mmCIF file of C-alpha atoms in Angstrom:
data_model
loop_
_atom_site.group_PDB
_atom_site.id
_atom_site.type_symbol
_atom_site.label_atom_id
_atom_site.label_comp_id
_atom_site.label_asym_id
_atom_site.label_seq_id
_atom_site.Cartn_x
_atom_site.Cartn_y
_atom_site.Cartn_z
ATOM 1 C CA MET A 1 -188.563 -93.883 25.115
ATOM 2 C CA GLN A 2 -186.147 -92.053 22.794
ATOM 3 C CA PRO A 3 -184.338 -89.198 24.637
ATOM 4 C CA ILE A 4 -185.126 -85.695 23.505
ATOM 5 C CA ILE A 5 -181.771 -85.039 22.022
ATOM 6 C CA GLU A 6 -181.979 -88.128 19.799
ATOM 7 C CA ARG A 7 -185.451 -87.079 18.698
ATOM 8 C CA LEU A 8 -184.227 -83.627 17.744
ATOM 9 C CA GLN A 9 -181.140 -84.973 15.893
ATOM 10 C CA ALA A 10 -183.423 -87.338 13.898
ATOM 11 C CA LYS A 11 -185.526 -84.528 12.472
ATOM 12 C CA ASP A 12 -185.238 -83.354 8.876
ATOM 13 C CA TRP A 13 -183.276 -80.156 9.428
ATOM 14 C CA THR A 14 -182.587 -79.703 5.719
ATOM 15 C CA ARG A 15 -186.365 -79.463 5.133
ATOM 16 C CA ALA A 16 -186.752 -77.087 8.116
ATOM 17 C CA ALA A 17 -184.054 -74.849 6.754
ATOM 18 C CA THR A 18 -185.649 -74.748 3.276
ATOM 19 C CA HIS A 19 -188.988 -73.756 4.822
ATOM 20 C CA LEU A 20 -187.414 -71.077 6.993
ATOM 21 C CA HIS A 21 -185.724 -69.615 3.912
ATOM 22 C CA GLU A 22 -188.846 -69.775 1.730
ATOM 23 C CA GLN A 23 -191.562 -68.734 4.177
ATOM 24 C CA GLY A 24 -190.062 -67.628 7.454
ATOM 25 C CA TYR A 25 -191.330 -70.554 9.467
ATOM 26 C CA ALA A 26 -191.011 -74.357 9.651
ATOM 27 C CA LEU A 27 -192.993 -77.008 11.502
ATOM 28 C CA VAL A 28 -191.003 -79.842 13.215
ATOM 29 C CA PRO A 29 -193.499 -82.485 14.277
ATOM 30 C CA GLY A 30 -193.328 -84.819 17.304
ATOM 31 C CA VAL A 31 -190.600 -83.186 19.335
ATOM 32 C CA LEU A 32 -192.198 -83.661 22.748
ATOM 33 C CA ASN A 33 -194.174 -86.724 23.891
ATOM 34 C CA LYS A 34 -197.444 -86.473 25.835
ATOM 35 C CA LYS A 35 -195.753 -87.164 29.153
ATOM 36 C CA GLU A 36 -193.296 -84.307 28.633
ATOM 37 C CA CYS A 37 -196.138 -81.937 27.624
ATOM 38 C CA ASP A 38 -198.200 -82.948 30.669
ATOM 39 C CA THR A 39 -195.195 -82.446 33.019
ATOM 40 C CA LEU A 40 -194.569 -78.938 31.733
ATOM 41 C CA ILE A 41 -198.295 -78.026 32.051
ATOM 42 C CA ALA A 42 -198.449 -79.527 35.568
ATOM 43 C CA ALA A 43 -195.420 -77.422 36.605
ATOM 44 C CA TYR A 44 -197.111 -74.170 35.579
ATOM 45 C CA GLU A 45 -198.040 -73.540 39.229
ATOM 46 C CA ALA A 46 -194.738 -74.706 40.660
ATOM 47 C CA ASP A 47 -192.833 -72.516 43.101
ATOM 48 C CA ASN A 48 -189.280 -71.286 42.523
ATOM 49 C CA THR A 49 -189.366 -72.140 38.842
ATOM 50 C CA TYR A 50 -190.309 -68.761 37.377
ATOM 51 C CA ARG A 51 -188.773 -65.317 37.720
ATOM 52 C CA LYS A 52 -191.711 -63.216 36.528
ATOM 53 C CA THR A 53 -195.457 -63.588 35.768
ATOM 54 C CA ILE A 54 -197.112 -61.353 33.182
ATOM 55 C CA THR A 55 -200.859 -60.782 32.980
ATOM 56 C CA MET A 56 -201.466 -59.818 29.387
ATOM 57 C CA GLU A 57 -204.458 -57.540 30.020
ATOM 58 C CA ARG A 58 -202.421 -55.281 32.269
ATOM 59 C CA TYR A 59 -200.067 -54.362 29.422
ATOM 60 C CA ARG A 60 -202.675 -54.638 26.660
ATOM 61 C CA PHE A 61 -200.774 -57.602 25.127
ATOM 62 C CA GLY A 62 -203.932 -59.627 24.871
ATOM 63 C CA LYS A 63 -205.844 -61.851 27.335
ATOM 64 C CA GLY A 64 -203.999 -64.567 29.149
ATOM 65 C CA GLU A 65 -200.887 -65.157 31.279
ATOM 66 C CA TYR A 66 -197.332 -66.187 30.808
ATOM 67 C CA LYS A 67 -194.358 -66.900 33.104
ATOM 68 C CA TYR A 68 -190.659 -66.488 32.477
ATOM 69 C CA PHE A 69 -188.432 -69.306 33.750
ATOM 70 C CA ARG A 70 -185.449 -68.547 35.993
ATOM 71 C CA TYR A 71 -181.947 -69.892 35.595
ATOM 72 C CA PRO A 72 -181.078 -72.746 35.880
ATOM 73 C CA LEU A 73 -183.653 -73.942 33.371
ATOM 74 C CA PRO A 74 -185.153 -77.381 33.605
ATOM 75 C CA ASP A 75 -182.905 -79.978 31.885
ATOM 76 C CA LEU A 76 -185.409 -80.696 29.109
ATOM 77 C CA ILE A 77 -185.636 -77.034 28.059
ATOM 78 C CA THR A 78 -181.860 -76.490 28.210
ATOM 79 C CA THR A 79 -181.371 -79.546 26.021
ATOM 80 C CA ILE A 80 -183.834 -78.302 23.402
ATOM 81 C CA ARG A 81 -182.403 -74.809 23.368
ATOM 82 C CA GLN A 82 -178.791 -75.974 22.988
ATOM 83 C CA THR A 83 -179.574 -78.720 20.466
ATOM 84 C CA VAL A 84 -181.816 -76.724 18.171
ATOM 85 C CA TYR A 85 -179.711 -73.512 18.090
ATOM 86 C CA PRO A 86 -176.726 -74.903 16.073
ATOM 87 C CA TYR A 87 -179.120 -76.025 13.322
ATOM 88 C CA LEU A 88 -180.445 -72.461 12.979
ATOM 89 C CA VAL A 89 -177.098 -70.611 13.085
ATOM 90 C CA PRO A 90 -176.189 -71.219 9.411
ATOM 91 C CA ILE A 91 -179.704 -69.937 8.368
ATOM 92 C CA ALA A 92 -179.359 -66.843 10.592
ATOM 93 C CA ASN A 93 -175.880 -66.082 9.233
ATOM 94 C CA LYS A 94 -176.998 -66.445 5.670
ATOM 95 C CA TRP A 95 -179.836 -63.985 6.302
ATOM 96 C CA MET A 96 -177.391 -61.499 7.689
ATOM 97 C CA GLU A 97 -175.139 -61.915 4.695
ATOM 98 C CA VAL A 98 -177.744 -61.465 2.013
ATOM 99 C CA LEU A 99 -179.224 -58.406 3.795
ATOM 100 C CA ASN A 100 -175.727 -56.894 4.272
ATOM 101 C CA ILE A 101 -176.135 -56.785 8.064
ATOM 102 C CA PRO A 102 -172.752 -56.820 9.835
ATOM 103 C CA GLN A 103 -173.668 -59.535 12.321
ATOM 104 C CA THR A 104 -172.434 -63.136 12.696
ATOM 105 C CA PHE A 105 -173.854 -65.451 15.253
ATOM 106 C CA PRO A 106 -171.646 -67.947 17.079
ATOM 107 C CA VAL A 107 -172.073 -71.668 16.552
ATOM 108 C CA ALA A 108 -172.570 -72.611 20.248
ATOM 109 C CA HIS A 109 -175.515 -71.281 22.237
ATOM 110 C CA THR A 110 -173.230 -70.615 25.296
ATOM 111 C CA ALA A 111 -171.284 -68.180 23.100
ATOM 112 C CA LEU A 112 -174.489 -66.364 22.221
ATOM 113 C CA GLN A 113 -175.319 -66.121 25.892
ATOM 114 C CA ALA A 114 -171.880 -64.602 26.535
ATOM 115 C CA LEU A 115 -172.536 -62.010 23.843
ATOM 116 C CA CYS A 116 -175.862 -61.171 25.454
ATOM 117 C CA LYS A 117 -174.066 -60.774 28.782
ATOM 118 C CA GLU A 118 -171.691 -58.279 27.269
ATOM 119 C CA HIS A 119 -174.782 -56.183 26.477
ATOM 120 C CA GLY A 120 -176.339 -56.469 29.874
ATOM 121 C CA GLN A 121 -178.793 -59.202 28.797
ATOM 122 C CA THR A 122 -178.558 -61.852 31.527
ATOM 123 C CA GLN A 123 -182.083 -62.979 32.203
ATOM 124 C CA PRO A 124 -183.702 -66.065 30.576
ATOM 125 C CA THR A 125 -186.435 -65.468 28.030
ATOM 126 C CA ILE A 126 -187.914 -69.002 28.068
ATOM 127 C CA LEU A 127 -191.635 -68.715 28.881
ATOM 128 C CA ILE A 128 -194.718 -70.813 29.254
ATOM 129 C CA LEU A 129 -198.065 -69.292 28.167
ATOM 130 C CA LYS A 130 -201.550 -70.106 29.279
ATOM 131 C CA TYR A 131 -204.805 -69.014 27.564
ATOM 132 C CA GLY A 132 -208.389 -69.692 28.605
ATOM 133 C CA GLU A 133 -211.691 -69.000 26.762
ATOM 134 C CA GLY A 134 -211.411 -65.689 24.881
ATOM 135 C CA GLY A 135 -207.692 -65.561 25.417
ATOM 136 C CA PHE A 136 -205.478 -64.166 22.679
ATOM 137 C CA ASN A 137 -202.074 -62.613 22.022
ATOM 138 C CA THR A 138 -201.594 -59.444 20.051
ATOM 139 C CA LEU A 139 -199.187 -59.319 17.160
ATOM 140 C CA HIS A 140 -195.651 -58.685 18.424
ATOM 141 C CA GLN A 141 -191.892 -59.413 18.233
ATOM 142 C CA ASP A 142 -189.670 -60.863 20.987
ATOM 143 C CA LEU A 143 -186.488 -58.799 20.903
ATOM 144 C CA TYR A 144 -185.559 -58.014 24.526
ATOM 145 C CA GLY A 145 -182.390 -56.044 23.844
ATOM 146 C CA ASP A 146 -179.729 -54.970 21.347
ATOM 147 C CA VAL A 147 -178.686 -58.629 20.800
ATOM 148 C CA TYR A 148 -181.384 -60.831 19.456
ATOM 149 C CA PHE A 149 -181.283 -64.094 17.475
ATOM 150 C CA PRO A 150 -183.484 -63.883 14.318
ATOM 151 C CA MET A 151 -185.357 -67.156 14.938
ATOM 152 C CA GLN A 152 -187.235 -68.705 17.843
ATOM 153 C CA ALA A 153 -189.451 -71.689 18.650
ATOM 154 C CA VAL A 154 -192.770 -72.499 20.214
ATOM 155 C CA LEU A 155 -193.753 -75.963 21.455
ATOM 156 C CA PHE A 156 -197.427 -76.878 21.665
ATOM 157 C CA LEU A 157 -198.262 -78.638 24.938
ATOM 158 C CA ASN A 158 -201.873 -79.716 24.452
ATOM 159 C CA GLU A 159 -204.102 -80.731 21.616
ATOM 160 C CA ALA A 160 -206.175 -78.414 19.453
ATOM 161 C CA GLY A 161 -209.649 -79.673 18.866
ATOM 162 C CA GLU A 162 -209.582 -81.685 22.137
ATOM 163 C CA ASP A 163 -208.257 -79.400 24.864
ATOM 164 C CA TYR A 164 -209.313 -76.129 23.187
ATOM 165 C CA THR A 165 -210.735 -74.707 19.991
ATOM 166 C CA GLY A 166 -209.609 -71.561 18.242
ATOM 167 C CA GLY A 167 -206.289 -70.207 19.449
ATOM 168 C CA GLU A 168 -204.528 -70.514 16.153
ATOM 169 C CA PHE A 169 -200.907 -69.327 15.794
ATOM 170 C CA VAL A 170 -200.841 -66.272 13.546
ATOM 171 C CA LEU A 171 -197.715 -65.084 11.717
ATOM 172 C CA THR A 172 -197.952 -61.910 9.546
ATOM 173 C CA GLU A 173 -195.578 -60.648 6.853
ATOM 174 C CA GLN A 174 -195.408 -56.895 6.214
ATOM 175 C CA ILE A 175 -194.450 -56.901 2.570
ATOM 176 C CA PRO A 176 -192.985 -53.518 1.383
ATOM 177 C CA ARG A 177 -195.378 -51.488 -0.828
ATOM 178 C CA ALA A 178 -198.005 -54.198 -0.622
ATOM 179 C CA GLN A 179 -200.717 -55.640 1.618
ATOM 180 C CA SER A 180 -199.724 -57.760 4.573
ATOM 181 C CA LYS A 181 -199.975 -61.575 4.471
ATOM 182 C CA ALA A 182 -201.208 -63.696 7.373
ATOM 183 C CA ASN A 183 -200.196 -67.301 7.949
ATOM 184 C CA VAL A 184 -202.618 -69.137 10.278
ATOM 185 C CA LEU A 185 -201.306 -72.386 11.832
ATOM 186 C CA GLN A 186 -202.591 -75.037 14.210
ATOM 187 C CA PRO A 187 -199.851 -77.497 15.136
ATOM 188 C CA ARG A 188 -200.529 -80.584 17.221
ATOM 189 C CA ARG A 189 -199.492 -81.409 20.719
ATOM 190 C CA GLY A 190 -195.678 -81.991 20.887
ATOM 191 C CA ASP A 191 -194.981 -80.147 17.623
ATOM 192 C CA MET A 192 -192.315 -77.418 17.486
ATOM 193 C CA LEU A 193 -192.854 -74.325 15.211
ATOM 194 C CA LEU A 194 -189.696 -72.416 14.253
ATOM 195 C CA PHE A 195 -190.265 -68.878 12.992
ATOM 196 C CA THR A 196 -188.541 -65.607 12.480
ATOM 197 C CA THR A 197 -188.231 -63.248 15.488
ATOM 198 C CA ASN A 198 -188.207 -60.007 13.514
ATOM 199 C CA PHE A 199 -187.659 -60.242 9.775
ATOM 200 C CA ARG A 200 -186.596 -62.505 6.900
ATOM 201 C CA PRO A 201 -184.932 -61.890 3.564
ATOM 202 C CA VAL A 202 -186.899 -62.211 0.337
ATOM 203 C CA LYS A 203 -185.229 -62.254 -3.076
ATOM 204 C CA GLY A 204 -186.559 -59.594 -5.491
ATOM 205 C CA SER A 205 -185.566 -58.526 -8.982
ATOM 206 C CA LYS A 206 -182.872 -56.209 -7.534
ATOM 207 C CA GLY A 207 -181.562 -58.541 -4.856
ATOM 208 C CA TYR A 208 -182.741 -59.378 -1.365
ATOM 209 C CA TYR A 209 -185.048 -57.163 0.661
ATOM 210 C CA ARG A 210 -186.239 -57.295 4.235
ATOM 211 C CA VAL A 211 -189.740 -58.472 5.123
ATOM 212 C CA ASN A 212 -190.816 -57.740 8.725
ATOM 213 C CA MET A 213 -192.818 -60.325 10.557
ATOM 214 C CA LYS A 214 -194.897 -60.444 13.740
ATOM 215 C CA HIS A 215 -196.707 -63.295 15.535
ATOM 216 C CA GLY A 216 -199.593 -63.709 17.824
ATOM 217 C CA VAL A 217 -202.521 -65.991 18.814
ATOM 218 C CA SER A 218 -206.164 -65.737 17.709
ATOM 219 C CA PRO A 219 -208.930 -65.875 20.334
ATOM 220 C CA LEU A 220 -209.746 -69.212 21.992
ATOM 221 C CA HIS A 221 -213.384 -70.296 21.655
ATOM 222 C CA ASN A 222 -213.123 -72.645 24.670
ATOM 223 C CA GLY A 223 -210.748 -74.758 26.742
ATOM 224 C CA GLN A 224 -207.233 -74.039 27.784
ATOM 225 C CA ARG A 225 -204.135 -73.657 25.570
ATOM 226 C CA TYR A 226 -200.523 -74.024 26.807
ATOM 227 C CA THR A 227 -197.333 -73.406 24.819
ATOM 228 C CA LEU A 228 -193.620 -73.229 25.651
ATOM 229 C CA GLY A 229 -191.757 -70.371 24.020
ATOM 230 C CA ILE A 230 -188.020 -70.827 23.437
ATOM 231 C CA ILE A 231 -186.101 -67.666 22.626
ATOM 232 C CA PHE A 232 -182.405 -68.084 22.208
ATOM 233 C CA HIS A 233 -181.141 -64.656 23.325
ATOM 234 C CA ASP A 234 -181.434 -63.384 26.909
ATOM 235 C CA ALA A 235 -183.157 -60.249 28.221
ATOM 236 C CA GLN A 236 -182.080 -57.238 30.237
ATOM 237 C CA THR A 237 -184.935 -57.579 32.674
#
């Protein structure tokens, strides 16, 4: 079985970068195998793994539940986070450049964590989400503080059409002076979806302009849906 770091290094990151630039998201197939997905799902009820549990209905976020991991993270998750991040940094820095935002992100993920710590952001933002029949997630952005990386990832842990129906991933673009656009995606088990955390640049006739984006999950018709969210910046709480 190929180790996770080798699987990630073997992916077509040039293609992923092109898709992120052009549409604000990119699908990277086959990152996790079934055993890894099943292990993450089975650990959902584990003790001493999570720092916080959120019931979505309580905060009107939707219907479902998610749990934030505590540090130290499981080795698999740490490896994914630290391996994927450097591939995204050149994209993030290019976005900052063309939008004239005075922000440059460091090459190493540990340096981003140090920057977060300087701003009081020390809590991990990695989370695992669970939805049942009728579950959904309202459109939102995962910022968590003054320091936030402009891209994040979600890994799909079970199979649409077999383990659940509905529950599509929804990504909207709020185009200035125009109607919003919705992208509706249904990746397979083990796939990783990269997408913008907040906004992306789009080139117009007078240069680049900023398009705000949000993401959510459409209602499940039946079954259970599990995903792993990987956010690269840390949170204050």
